[in-house]
Tab-separated table of C-alpha atoms in Angstrom:
chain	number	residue	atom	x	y	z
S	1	UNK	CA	99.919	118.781	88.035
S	2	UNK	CA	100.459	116.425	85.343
S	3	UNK	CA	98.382	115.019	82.564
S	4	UNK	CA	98.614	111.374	84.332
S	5	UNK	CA	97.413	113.318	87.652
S	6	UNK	CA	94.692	114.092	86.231
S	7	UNK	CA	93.693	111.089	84.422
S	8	UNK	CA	94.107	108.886	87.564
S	9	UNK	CA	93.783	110.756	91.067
S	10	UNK	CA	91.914	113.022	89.529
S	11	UNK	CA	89.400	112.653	86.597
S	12	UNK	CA	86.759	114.549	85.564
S	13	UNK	CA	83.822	113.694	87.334
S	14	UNK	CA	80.438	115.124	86.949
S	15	UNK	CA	79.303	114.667	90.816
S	16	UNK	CA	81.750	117.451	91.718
S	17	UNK	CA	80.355	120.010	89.438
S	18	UNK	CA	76.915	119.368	91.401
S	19	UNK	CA	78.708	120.076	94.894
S	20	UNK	CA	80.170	123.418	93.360
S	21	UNK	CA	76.998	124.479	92.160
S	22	UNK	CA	75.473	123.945	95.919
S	23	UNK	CA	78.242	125.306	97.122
S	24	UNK	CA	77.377	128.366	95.417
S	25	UNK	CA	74.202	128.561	95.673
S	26	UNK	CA	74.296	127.772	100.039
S	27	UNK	CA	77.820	129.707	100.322
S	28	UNK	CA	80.036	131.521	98.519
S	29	UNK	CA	77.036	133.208	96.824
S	30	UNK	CA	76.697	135.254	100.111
S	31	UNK	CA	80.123	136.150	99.621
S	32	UNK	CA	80.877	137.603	96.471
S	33	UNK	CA	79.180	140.304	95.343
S	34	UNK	CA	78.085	140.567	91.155
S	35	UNK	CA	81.126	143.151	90.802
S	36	UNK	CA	83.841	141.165	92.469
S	37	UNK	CA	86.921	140.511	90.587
S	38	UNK	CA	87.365	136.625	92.036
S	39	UNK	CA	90.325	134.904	91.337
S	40	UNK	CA	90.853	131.061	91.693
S	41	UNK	CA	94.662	129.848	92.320
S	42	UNK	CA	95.179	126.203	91.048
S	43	UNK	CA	91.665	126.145	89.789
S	44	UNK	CA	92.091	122.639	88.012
S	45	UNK	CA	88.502	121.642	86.139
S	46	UNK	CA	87.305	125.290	86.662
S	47	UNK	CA	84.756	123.732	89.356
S	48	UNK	CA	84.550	126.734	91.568
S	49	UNK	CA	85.697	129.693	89.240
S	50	UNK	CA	82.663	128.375	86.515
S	51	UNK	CA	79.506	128.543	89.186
S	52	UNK	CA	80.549	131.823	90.065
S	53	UNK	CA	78.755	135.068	89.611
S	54	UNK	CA	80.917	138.092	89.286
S	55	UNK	CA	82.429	140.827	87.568
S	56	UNK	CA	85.651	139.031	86.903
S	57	UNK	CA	86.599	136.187	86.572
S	58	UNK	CA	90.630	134.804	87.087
S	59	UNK	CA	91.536	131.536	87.047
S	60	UNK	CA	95.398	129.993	86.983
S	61	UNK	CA	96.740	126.866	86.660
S	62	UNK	CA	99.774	125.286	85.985
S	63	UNK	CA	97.455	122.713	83.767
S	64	UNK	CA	98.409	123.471	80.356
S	65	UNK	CA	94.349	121.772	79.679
S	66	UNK	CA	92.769	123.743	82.376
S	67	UNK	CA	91.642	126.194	79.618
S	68	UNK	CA	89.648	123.709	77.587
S	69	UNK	CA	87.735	122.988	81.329
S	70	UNK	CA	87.180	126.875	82.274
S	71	UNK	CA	83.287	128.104	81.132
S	72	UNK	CA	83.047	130.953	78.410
S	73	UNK	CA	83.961	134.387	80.373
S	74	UNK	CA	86.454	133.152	82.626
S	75	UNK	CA	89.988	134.342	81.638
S	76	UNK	CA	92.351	131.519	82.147
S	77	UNK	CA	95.820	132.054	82.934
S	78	UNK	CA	98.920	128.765	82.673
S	79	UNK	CA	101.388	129.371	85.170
S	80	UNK	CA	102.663	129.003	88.951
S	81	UNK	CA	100.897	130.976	91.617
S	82	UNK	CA	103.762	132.457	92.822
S	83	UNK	CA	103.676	134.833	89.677
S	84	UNK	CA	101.101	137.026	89.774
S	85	UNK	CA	102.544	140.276	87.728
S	86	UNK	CA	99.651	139.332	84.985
S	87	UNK	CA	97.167	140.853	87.458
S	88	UNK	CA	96.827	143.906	88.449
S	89	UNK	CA	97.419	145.136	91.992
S	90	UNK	CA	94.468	145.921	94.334
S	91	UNK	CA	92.276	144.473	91.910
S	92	UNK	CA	91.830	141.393	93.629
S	93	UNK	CA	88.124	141.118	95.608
S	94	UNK	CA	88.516	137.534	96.257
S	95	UNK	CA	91.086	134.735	96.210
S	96	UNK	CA	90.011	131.215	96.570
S	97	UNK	CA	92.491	128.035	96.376
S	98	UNK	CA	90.777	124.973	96.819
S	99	UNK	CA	92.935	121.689	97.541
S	100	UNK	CA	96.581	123.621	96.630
S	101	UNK	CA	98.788	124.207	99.106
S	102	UNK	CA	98.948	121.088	100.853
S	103	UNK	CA	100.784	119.867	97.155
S	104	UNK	CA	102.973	122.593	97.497
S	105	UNK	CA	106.777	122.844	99.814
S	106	UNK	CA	105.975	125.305	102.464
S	107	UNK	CA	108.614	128.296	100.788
S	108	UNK	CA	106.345	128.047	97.926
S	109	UNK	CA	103.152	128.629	100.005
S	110	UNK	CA	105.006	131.248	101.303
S	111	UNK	CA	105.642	132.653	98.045
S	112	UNK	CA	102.293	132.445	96.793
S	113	UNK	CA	101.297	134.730	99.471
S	114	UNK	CA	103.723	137.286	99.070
S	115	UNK	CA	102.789	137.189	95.225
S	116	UNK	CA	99.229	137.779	96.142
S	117	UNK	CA	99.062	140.535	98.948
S	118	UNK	CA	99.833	143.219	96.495
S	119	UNK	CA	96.861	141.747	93.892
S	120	UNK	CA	94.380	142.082	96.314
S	121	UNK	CA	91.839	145.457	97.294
S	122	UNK	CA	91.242	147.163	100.021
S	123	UNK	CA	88.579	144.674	101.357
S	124	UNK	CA	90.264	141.024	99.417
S	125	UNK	CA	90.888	138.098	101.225
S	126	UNK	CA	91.855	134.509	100.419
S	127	UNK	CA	89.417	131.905	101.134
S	128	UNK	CA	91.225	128.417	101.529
S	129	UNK	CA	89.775	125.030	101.538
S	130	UNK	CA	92.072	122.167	102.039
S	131	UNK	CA	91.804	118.681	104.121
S	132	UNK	CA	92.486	118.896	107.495
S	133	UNK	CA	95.395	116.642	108.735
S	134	UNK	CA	93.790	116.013	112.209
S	135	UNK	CA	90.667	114.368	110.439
S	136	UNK	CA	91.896	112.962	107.793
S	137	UNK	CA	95.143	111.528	108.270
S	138	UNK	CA	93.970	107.929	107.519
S	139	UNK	CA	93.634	109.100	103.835
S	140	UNK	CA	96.100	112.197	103.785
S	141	UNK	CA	98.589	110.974	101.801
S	142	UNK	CA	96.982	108.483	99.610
S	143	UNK	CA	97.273	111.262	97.234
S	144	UNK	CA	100.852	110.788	96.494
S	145	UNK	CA	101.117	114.292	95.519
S	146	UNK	CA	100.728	116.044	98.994
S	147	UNK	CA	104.323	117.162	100.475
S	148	UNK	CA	103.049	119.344	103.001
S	149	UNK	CA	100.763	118.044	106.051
S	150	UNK	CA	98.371	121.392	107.881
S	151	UNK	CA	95.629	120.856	110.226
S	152	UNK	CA	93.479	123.844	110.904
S	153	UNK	CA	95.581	125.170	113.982
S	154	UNK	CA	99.068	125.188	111.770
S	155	UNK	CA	97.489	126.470	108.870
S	156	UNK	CA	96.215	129.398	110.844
S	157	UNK	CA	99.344	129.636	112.524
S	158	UNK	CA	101.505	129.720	109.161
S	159	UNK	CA	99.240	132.652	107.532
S	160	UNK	CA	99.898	134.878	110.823
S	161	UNK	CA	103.001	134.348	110.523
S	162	UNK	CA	103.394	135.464	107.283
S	163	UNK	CA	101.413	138.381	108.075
S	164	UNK	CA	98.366	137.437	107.146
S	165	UNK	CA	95.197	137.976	109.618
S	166	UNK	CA	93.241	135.154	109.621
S	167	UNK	CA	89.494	136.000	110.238
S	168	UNK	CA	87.235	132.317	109.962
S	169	UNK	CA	88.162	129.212	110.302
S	170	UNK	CA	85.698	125.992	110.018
S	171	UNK	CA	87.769	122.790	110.981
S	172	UNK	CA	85.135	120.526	109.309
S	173	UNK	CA	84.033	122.291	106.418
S	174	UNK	CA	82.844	119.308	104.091
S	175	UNK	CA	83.740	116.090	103.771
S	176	UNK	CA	87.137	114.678	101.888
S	177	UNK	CA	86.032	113.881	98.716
S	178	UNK	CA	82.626	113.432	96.466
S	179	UNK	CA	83.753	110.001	96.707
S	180	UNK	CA	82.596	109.663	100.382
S	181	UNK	CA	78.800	107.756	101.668
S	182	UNK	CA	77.392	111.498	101.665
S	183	UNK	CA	74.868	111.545	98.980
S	184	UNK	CA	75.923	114.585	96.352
S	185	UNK	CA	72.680	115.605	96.394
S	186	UNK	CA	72.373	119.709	96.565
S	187	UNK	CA	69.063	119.833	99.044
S	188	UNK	CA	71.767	117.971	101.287
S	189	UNK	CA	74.712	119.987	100.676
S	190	UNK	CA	72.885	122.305	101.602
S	191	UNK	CA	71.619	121.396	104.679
S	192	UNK	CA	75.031	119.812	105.833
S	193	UNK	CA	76.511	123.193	105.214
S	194	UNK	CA	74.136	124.681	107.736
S	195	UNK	CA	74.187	121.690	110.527
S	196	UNK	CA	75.796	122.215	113.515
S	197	UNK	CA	76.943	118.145	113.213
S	198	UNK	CA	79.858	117.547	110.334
S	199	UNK	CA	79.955	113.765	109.922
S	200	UNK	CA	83.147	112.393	108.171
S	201	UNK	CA	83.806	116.530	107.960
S	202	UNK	CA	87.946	116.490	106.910
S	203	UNK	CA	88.214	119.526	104.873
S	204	UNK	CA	88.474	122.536	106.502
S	205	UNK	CA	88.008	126.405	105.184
S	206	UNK	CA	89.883	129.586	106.452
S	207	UNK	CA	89.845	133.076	105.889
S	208	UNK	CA	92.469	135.624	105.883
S	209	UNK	CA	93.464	138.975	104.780
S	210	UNK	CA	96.839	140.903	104.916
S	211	UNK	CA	97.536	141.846	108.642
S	212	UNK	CA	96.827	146.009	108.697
S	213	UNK	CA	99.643	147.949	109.737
């Protein structure tokens, strides 16, 4: 993304680093264990990579100020996420992209997961979270930056058939942005994580690991 992408669409704001902290502490804490190598593809502000807890720490971005944002530990790589050869393979415990691939032409999505199979272990998977095109269409391409439109039946679809085994998916994950009415307060991140009930829900999360065999 560009400097002016991230001055306008999307500035630093200190309400998201609360909601990755919940999320951490409700989630993704019960999902990476303290030896994990975790790596975070388009990581941006470093909002997920810097409230985790793990071994390793990876985070890429084709931000050239992303490493100024990443927290002391976390070993910050410039470049594309289609090239990968800076990690090593089966090292990989688990991937995360957040918000990426919907900014990215389908090929290159494609490419990203070809790049990444080989980086991950014997148990890694890629976590993605990304809005959901059948909730949020309204707002989907207010971000003039998104080229490529998934809800969570075609993104599932698209990782099979790339040979990629997708194991979770949660249609309404969270809601769009911290921008929305939901207070970004974590006792109620944390409790919306765990209700049954999603109001204005538009992000969804899936799971997926290389198909076996």
């Amino acid at each position: 993304m560009s400097a002016g992408y991230h001055e306008t669409r999307l500035a630093k704001d200190a309400r998201r680093d609360v909601v990755w902290r919940a999320l951490w502490t409700y989630f993704f804490r019960h999902r990476i264990g303290p030896g994990d190598c975790v790596l975070d593809l388009g990581c941006g502000y470093g909002d997920f990579i810097n409230n985790v807890e793990a071994g390793r720490r990876l985070a890429l971005d084709l931000w050239d100020r992303m490493p100024f944002h990443v927290a002391p530990g976390v070993e910050a790589h410039v470049g594309p996420a289609t090239e990968l050869g800076w990690i090593a393979d089966g090292s990989v415990d688990y991937a995360f992209a957040s918000n990426l691939f919907e900014h990215l032409p389908q090929q290159v999505f494609a490419q990203v997961l070809d790049a990444l199979k080989p980086k991950l272990s014997a148990r890694g998977s890629l976590t993605i979270l990304q809005p959901n095109y059948r909730y949020a269409y309204r707002e989907y391409f207010d971000d003039y930056t998104h080229v490529s439109v998934y809800s969570h039946i075609s993104l599932a679809d698209f990782l099979a058939a790339q040979g990629w085994e997708v194991t979770e998916v949660r249609p309404r994950f969270l809601p769009l942005t911290v921008k929305s009415r939901l207070p970004v307060s974590p006792a109620l991140i944390g409790a919306y994580l765990k209700s049954p009930v999603k109001p204005m829900g538009k992000q969804m999360l899936l799971v997926a690991r290389p198909s076996r065999g």
